[in-house]
PDB file of C-alpha atoms in Angstrom:
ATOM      1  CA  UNK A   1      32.546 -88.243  37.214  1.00 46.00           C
ATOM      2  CA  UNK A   2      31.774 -87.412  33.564  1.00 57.00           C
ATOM      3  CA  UNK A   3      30.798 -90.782  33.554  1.00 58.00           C
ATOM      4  CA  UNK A   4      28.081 -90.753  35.658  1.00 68.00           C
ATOM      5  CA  UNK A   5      27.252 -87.245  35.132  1.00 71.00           C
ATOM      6  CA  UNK A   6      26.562 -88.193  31.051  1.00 76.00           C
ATOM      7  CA  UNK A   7      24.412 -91.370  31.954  1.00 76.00           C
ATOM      8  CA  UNK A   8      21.426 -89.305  32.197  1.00 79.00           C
ATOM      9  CA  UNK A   9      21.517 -87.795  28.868  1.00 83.00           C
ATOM     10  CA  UNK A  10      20.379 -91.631  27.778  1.00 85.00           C
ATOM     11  CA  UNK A  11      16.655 -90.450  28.600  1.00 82.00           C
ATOM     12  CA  UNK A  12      16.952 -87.338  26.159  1.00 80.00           C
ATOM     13  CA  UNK A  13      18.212 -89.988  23.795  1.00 85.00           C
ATOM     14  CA  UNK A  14      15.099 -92.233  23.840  1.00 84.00           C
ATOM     15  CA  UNK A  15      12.489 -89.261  24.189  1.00 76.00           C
ATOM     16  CA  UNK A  16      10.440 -89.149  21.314  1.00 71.00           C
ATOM     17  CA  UNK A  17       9.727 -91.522  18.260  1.00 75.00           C
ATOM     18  CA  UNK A  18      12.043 -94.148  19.796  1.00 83.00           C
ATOM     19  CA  UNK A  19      10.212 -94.685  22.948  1.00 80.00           C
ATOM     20  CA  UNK A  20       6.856 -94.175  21.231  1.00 78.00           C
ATOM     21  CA  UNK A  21       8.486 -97.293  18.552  1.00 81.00           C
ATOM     22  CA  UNK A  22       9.529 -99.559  21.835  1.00 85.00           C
ATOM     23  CA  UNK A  23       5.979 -99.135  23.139  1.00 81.00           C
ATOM     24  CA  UNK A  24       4.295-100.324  19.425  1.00 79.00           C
ATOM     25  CA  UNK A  25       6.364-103.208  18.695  1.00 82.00           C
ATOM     26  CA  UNK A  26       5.961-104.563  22.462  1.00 80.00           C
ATOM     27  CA  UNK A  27       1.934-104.324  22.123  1.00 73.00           C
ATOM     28  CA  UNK A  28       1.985-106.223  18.373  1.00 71.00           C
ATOM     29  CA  UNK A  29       2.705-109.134  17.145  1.00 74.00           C
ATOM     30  CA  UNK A  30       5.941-111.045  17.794  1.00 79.00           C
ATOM     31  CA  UNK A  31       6.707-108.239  20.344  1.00 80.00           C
ATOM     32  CA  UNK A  32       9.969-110.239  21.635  1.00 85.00           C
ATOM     33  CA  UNK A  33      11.596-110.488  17.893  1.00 88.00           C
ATOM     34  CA  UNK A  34      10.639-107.473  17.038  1.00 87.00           C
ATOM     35  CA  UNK A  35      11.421-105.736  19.715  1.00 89.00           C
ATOM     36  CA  UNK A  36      14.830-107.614  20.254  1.00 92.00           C
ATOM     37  CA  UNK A  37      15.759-106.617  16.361  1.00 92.00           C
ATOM     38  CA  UNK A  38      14.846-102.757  17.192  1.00 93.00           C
ATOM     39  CA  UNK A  39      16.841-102.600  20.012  1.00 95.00           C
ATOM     40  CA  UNK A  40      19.566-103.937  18.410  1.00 95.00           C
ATOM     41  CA  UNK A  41      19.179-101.248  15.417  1.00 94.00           C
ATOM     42  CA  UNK A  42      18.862 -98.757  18.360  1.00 94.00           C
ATOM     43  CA  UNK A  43      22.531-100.141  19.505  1.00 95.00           C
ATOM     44  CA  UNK A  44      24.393 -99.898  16.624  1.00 95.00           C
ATOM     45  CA  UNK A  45      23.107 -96.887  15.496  1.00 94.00           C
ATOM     46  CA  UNK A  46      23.778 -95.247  18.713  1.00 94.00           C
ATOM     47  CA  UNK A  47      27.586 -96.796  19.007  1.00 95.00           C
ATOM     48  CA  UNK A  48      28.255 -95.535  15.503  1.00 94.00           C
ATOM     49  CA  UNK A  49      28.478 -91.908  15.742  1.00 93.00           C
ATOM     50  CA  UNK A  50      29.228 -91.973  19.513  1.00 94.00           C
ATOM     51  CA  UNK A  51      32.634 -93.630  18.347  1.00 96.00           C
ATOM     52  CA  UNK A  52      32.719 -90.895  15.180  1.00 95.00           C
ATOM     53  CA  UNK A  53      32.075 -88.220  17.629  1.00 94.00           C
ATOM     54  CA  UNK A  54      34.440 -89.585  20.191  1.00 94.00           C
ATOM     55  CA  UNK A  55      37.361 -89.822  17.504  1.00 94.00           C
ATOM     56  CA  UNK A  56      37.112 -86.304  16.499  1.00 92.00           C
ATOM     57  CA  UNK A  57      36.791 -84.721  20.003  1.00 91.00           C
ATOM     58  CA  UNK A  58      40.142 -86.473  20.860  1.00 91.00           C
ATOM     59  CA  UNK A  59      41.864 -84.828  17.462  1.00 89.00           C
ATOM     60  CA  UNK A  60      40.865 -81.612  18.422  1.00 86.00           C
ATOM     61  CA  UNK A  61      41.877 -82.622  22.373  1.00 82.00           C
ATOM     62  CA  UNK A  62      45.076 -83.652  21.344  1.00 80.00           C
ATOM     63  CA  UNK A  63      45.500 -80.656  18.489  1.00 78.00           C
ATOM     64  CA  UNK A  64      44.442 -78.213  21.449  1.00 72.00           C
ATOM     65  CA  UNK A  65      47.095 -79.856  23.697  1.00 62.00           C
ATOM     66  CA  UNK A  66      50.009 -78.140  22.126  1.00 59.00           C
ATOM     67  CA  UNK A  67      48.756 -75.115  21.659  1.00 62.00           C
ATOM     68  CA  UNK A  68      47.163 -74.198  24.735  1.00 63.00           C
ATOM     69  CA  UNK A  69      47.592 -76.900  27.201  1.00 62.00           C
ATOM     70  CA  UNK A  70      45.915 -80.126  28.441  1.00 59.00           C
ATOM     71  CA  UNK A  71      43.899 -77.424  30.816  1.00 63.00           C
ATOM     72  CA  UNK A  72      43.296 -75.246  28.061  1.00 68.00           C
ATOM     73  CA  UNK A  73      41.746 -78.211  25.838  1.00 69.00           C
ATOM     74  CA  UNK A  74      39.937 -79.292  28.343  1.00 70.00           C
ATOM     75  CA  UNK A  75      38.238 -75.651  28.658  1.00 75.00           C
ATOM     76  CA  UNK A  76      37.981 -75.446  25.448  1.00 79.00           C
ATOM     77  CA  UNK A  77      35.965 -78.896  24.706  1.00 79.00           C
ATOM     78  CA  UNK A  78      33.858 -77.883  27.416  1.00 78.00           C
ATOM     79  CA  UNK A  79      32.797 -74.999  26.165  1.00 83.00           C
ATOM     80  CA  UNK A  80      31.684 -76.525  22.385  1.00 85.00           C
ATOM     81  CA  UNK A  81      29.597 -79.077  24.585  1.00 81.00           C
ATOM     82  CA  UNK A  82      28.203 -76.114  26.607  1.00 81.00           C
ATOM     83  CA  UNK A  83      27.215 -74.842  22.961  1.00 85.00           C
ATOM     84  CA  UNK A  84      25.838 -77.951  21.645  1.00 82.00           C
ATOM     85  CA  UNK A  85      23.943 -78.461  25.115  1.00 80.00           C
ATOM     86  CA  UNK A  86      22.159 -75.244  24.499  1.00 86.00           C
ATOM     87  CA  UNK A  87      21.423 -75.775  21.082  1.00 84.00           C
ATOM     88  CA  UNK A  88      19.592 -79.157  22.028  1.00 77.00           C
ATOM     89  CA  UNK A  89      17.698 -77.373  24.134  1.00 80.00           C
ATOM     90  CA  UNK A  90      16.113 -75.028  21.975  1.00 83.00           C
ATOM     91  CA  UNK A  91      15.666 -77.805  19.730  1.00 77.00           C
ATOM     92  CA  UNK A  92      14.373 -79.714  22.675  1.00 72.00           C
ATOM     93  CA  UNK A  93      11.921 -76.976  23.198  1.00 77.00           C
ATOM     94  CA  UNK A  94      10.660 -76.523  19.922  1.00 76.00           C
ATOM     95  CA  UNK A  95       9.837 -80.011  18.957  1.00 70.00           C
ATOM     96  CA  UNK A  96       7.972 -80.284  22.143  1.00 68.00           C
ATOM     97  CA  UNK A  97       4.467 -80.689  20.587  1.00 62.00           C
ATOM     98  CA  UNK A  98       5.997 -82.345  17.470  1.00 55.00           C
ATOM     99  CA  UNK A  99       6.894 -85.745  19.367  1.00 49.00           C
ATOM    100  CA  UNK A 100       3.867 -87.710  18.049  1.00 51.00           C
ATOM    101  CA  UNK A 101       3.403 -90.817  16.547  1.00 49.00           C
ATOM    102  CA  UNK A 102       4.125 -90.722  12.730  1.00 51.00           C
ATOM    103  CA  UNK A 103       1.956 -92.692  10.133  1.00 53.00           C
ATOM    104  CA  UNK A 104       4.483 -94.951   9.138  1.00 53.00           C
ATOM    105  CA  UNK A 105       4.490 -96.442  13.020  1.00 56.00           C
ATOM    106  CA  UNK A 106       1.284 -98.026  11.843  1.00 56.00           C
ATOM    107  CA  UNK A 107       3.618-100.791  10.236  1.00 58.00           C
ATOM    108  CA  UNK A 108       5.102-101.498  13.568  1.00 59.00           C
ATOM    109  CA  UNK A 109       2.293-103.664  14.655  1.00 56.00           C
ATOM    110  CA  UNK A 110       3.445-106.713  12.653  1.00 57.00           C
ATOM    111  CA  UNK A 111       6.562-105.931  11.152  1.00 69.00           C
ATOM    112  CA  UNK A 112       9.688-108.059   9.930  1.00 82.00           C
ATOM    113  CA  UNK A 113      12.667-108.098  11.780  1.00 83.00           C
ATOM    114  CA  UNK A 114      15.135-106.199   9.285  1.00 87.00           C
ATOM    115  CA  UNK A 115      12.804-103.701   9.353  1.00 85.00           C
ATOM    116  CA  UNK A 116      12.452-103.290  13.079  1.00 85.00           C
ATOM    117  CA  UNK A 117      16.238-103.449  13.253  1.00 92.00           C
ATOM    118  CA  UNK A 118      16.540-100.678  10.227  1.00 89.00           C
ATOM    119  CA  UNK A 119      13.772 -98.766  12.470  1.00 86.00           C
ATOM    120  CA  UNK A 120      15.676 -98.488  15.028  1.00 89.00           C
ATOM    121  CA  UNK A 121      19.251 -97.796  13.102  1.00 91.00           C
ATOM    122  CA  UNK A 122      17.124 -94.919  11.223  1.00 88.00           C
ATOM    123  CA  UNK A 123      16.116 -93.507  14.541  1.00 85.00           C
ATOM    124  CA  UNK A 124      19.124 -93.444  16.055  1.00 87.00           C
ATOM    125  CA  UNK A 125      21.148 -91.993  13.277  1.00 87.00           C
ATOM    126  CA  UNK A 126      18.797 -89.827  11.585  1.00 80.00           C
ATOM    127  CA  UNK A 127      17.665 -87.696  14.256  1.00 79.00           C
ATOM    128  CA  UNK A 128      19.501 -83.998  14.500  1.00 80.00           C
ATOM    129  CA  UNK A 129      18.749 -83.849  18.412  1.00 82.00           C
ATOM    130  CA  UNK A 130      20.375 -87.632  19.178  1.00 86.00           C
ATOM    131  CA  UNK A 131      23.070 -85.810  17.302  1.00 88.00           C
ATOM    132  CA  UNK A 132      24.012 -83.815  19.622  1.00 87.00           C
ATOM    133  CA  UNK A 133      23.254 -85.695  22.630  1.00 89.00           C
ATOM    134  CA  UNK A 134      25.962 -88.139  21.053  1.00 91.00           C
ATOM    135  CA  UNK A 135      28.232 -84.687  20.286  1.00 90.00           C
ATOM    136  CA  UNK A 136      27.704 -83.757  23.991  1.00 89.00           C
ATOM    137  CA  UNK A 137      28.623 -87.282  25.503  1.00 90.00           C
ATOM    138  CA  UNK A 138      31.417 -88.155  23.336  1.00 91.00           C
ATOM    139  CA  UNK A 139      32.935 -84.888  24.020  1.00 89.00           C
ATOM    140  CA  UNK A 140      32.840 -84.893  27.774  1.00 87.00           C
ATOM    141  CA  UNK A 141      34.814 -88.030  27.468  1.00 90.00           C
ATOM    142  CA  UNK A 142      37.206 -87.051  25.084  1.00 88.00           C
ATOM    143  CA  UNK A 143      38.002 -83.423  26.752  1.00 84.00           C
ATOM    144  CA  UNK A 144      38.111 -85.400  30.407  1.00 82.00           C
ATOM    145  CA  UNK A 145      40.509 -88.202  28.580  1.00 85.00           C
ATOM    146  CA  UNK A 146      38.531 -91.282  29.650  1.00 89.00           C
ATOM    147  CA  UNK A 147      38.553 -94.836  27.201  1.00 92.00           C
ATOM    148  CA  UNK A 148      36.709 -95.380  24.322  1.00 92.00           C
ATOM    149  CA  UNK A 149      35.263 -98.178  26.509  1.00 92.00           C
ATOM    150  CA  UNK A 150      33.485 -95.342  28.893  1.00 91.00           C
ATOM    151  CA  UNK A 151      30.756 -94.896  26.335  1.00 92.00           C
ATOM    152  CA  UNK A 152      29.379 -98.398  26.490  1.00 93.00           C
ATOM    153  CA  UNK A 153      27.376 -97.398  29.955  1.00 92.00           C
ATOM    154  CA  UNK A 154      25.219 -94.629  27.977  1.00 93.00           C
ATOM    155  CA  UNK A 155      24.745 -97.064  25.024  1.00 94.00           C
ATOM    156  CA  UNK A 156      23.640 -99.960  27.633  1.00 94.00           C
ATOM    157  CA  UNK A 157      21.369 -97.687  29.403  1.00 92.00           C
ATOM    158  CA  UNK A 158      20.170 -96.081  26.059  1.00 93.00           C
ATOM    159  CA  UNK A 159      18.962 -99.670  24.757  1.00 94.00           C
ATOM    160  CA  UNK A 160      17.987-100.741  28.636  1.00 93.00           C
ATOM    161  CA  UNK A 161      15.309 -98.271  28.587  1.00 90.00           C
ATOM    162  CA  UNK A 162      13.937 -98.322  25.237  1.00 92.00           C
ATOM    163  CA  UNK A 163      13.568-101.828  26.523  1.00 92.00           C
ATOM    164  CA  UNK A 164      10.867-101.470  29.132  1.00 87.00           C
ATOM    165  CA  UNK A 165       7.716-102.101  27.307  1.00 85.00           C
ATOM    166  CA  UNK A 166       8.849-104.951  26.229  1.00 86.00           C
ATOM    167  CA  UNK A 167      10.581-106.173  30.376  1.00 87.00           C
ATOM    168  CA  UNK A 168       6.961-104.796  31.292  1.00 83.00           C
ATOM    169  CA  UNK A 169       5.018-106.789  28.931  1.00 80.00           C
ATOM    170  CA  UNK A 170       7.450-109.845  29.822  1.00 81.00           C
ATOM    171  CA  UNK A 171       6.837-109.310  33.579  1.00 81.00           C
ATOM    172  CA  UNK A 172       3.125-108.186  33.735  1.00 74.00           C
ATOM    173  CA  UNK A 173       1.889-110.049  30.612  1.00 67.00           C
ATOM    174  CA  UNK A 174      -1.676-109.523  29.836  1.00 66.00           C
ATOM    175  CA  UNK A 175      -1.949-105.908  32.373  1.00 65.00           C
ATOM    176  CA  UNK A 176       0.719-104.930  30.329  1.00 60.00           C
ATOM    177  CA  UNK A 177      -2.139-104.171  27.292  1.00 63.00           C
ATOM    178  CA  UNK A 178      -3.348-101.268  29.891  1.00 65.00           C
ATOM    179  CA  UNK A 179      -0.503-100.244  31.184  1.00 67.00           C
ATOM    180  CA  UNK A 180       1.193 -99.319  27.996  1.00 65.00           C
ATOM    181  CA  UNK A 181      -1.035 -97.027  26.311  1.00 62.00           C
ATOM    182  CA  UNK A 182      -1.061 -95.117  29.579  1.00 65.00           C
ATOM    183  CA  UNK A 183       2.830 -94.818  29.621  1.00 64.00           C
ATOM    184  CA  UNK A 184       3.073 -94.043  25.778  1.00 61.00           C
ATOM    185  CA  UNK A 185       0.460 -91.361  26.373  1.00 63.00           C
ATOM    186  CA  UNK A 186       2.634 -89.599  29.548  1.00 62.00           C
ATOM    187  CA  UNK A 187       5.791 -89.506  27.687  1.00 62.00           C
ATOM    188  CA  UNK A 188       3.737 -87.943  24.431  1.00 61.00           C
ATOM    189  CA  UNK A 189       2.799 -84.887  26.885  1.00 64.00           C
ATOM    190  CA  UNK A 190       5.578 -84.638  29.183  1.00 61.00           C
ATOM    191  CA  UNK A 191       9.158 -86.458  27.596  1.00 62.00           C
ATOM    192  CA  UNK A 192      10.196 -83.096  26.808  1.00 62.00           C
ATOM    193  CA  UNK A 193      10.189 -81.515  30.332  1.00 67.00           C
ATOM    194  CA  UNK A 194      12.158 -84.679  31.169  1.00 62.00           C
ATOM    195  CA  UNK A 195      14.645 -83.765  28.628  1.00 66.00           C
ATOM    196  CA  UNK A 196      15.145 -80.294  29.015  1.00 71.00           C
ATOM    197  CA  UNK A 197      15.911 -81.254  33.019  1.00 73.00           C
ATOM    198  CA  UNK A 198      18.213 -83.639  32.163  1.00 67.00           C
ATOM    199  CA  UNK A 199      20.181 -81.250  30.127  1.00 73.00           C
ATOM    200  CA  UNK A 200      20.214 -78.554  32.314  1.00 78.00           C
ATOM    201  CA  UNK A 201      21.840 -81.413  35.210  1.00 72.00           C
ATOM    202  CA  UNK A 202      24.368 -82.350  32.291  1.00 71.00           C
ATOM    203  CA  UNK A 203      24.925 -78.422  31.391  1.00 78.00           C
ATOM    204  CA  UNK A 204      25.674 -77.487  35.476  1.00 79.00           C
ATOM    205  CA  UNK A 205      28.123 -79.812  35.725  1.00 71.00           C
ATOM    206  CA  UNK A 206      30.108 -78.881  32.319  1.00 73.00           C
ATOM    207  CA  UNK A 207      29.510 -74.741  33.758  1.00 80.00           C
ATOM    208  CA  UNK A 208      31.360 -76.751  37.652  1.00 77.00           C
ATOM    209  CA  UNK A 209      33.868 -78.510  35.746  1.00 70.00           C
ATOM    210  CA  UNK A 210      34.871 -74.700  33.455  1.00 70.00           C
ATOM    211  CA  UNK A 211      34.681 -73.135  36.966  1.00 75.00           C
ATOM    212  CA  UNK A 212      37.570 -75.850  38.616  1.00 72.00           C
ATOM    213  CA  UNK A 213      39.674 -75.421  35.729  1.00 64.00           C
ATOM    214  CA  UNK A 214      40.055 -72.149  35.481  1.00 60.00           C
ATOM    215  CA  UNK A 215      41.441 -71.859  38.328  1.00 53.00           C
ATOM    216  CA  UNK A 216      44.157 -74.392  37.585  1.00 53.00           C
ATOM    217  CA  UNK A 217      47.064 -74.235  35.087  1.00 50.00           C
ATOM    218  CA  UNK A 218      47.019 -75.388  31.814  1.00 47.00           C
TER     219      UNK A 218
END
């Protein structure tokens, strides 16, 4: 269930310059090496930290464990994701006018590979909200014991849809010039909304999965 329950955090994840980024490269030049170096940027800056993230979330599970229990760490994780959720959205919230197209995305209508592919790595790493997105994910596996291997989904999906300018240009060619600015302009006014539902979703079933365990030993 965390699983599943995490996968939509992926569209609070590409909210913002990121999306905005996917849409340039895939209406310039070279769109499919371009675009095929960001989104590879995207993935490795995204399965960094998640694995960072994910490492320290099972010291303090596994700390936790022998103090208060495997329920008891598992209550307690939850709640620092509860925390982190509701810092992200304030931060959500706040930034919701701020999501705009920088100057430097000017460069993104012809630019070289490496620097698509640092783009991408940049914008994945570098932004505090991704952060704790990452934070939030990584710790709902970690305090729920699933794999390392359980995060790949949310990076696939992640990179999947910061890769549909460039499936839409591939499948609707030439419409795809109109069709673009329309979809970049929608996600400039409403992304945020998007997010902050998302995160609520995410934050009900963390508040569900502190109500079942409370009830149970630890």
């Amino acid at each position: 269930m965390p699983l599943l329950t995490a996968l939509p955090l992926a569209l609070e994840m590409v909210a913002g310059s990121k999306l905005v980024s996917a849409v340039v490269l895939a209406g310039g030049h070279h769109p499919r090496r371009s675009s095929a170096a960001f989104l590879g940027g995207v993935a490795v800056g995204v399965l960094g930290p998640l694995t960072l993230w994910y490492a320290a979330f099972r010291v303090v599970r596994h700390t936790a464990v022998h103090g208060i229990g495997v329920g008891g760490s598992r209550r307690l994780i939850d709640w620092i994701v509860l925390g982190l959720l509701a810092v992200l959205m304030v931060v959500t919230f706040r930034r919701r006018r701020r999501d705009r197209p920088p100057g430097w995305l000017r460069r993104l209508q012809d630019p070289r590979p490496t620097y698509a592919f640092g783009l991408g790595l940049v914008l994945a790493v570098a932004v505090p909200s991704d952060e704790l997105v990452m934070a939030s994910v990584a710790g709902s596996m970690a305090g729920h014991g699933r794999p390392w291997w359980h995060l790949l989904p949310f990076v696939a999906l992640t990179v999947l849809l910061l890769a549909l300018p460039l499936l839409t240009l591939l499948v609707f060619g030439d419409r795809a010039e109109r069709l673009l600015p329309a979809f970049r302009a929608w996600t400039d006014r409403h992304s945020w909304l998007v997010s902050e539902a998302v995160i609520l979703i995410f934050a009900a079933f963390v508040v569900a999965d502190l109500a079942s365990t409370s009830f149970s030993r630890p």
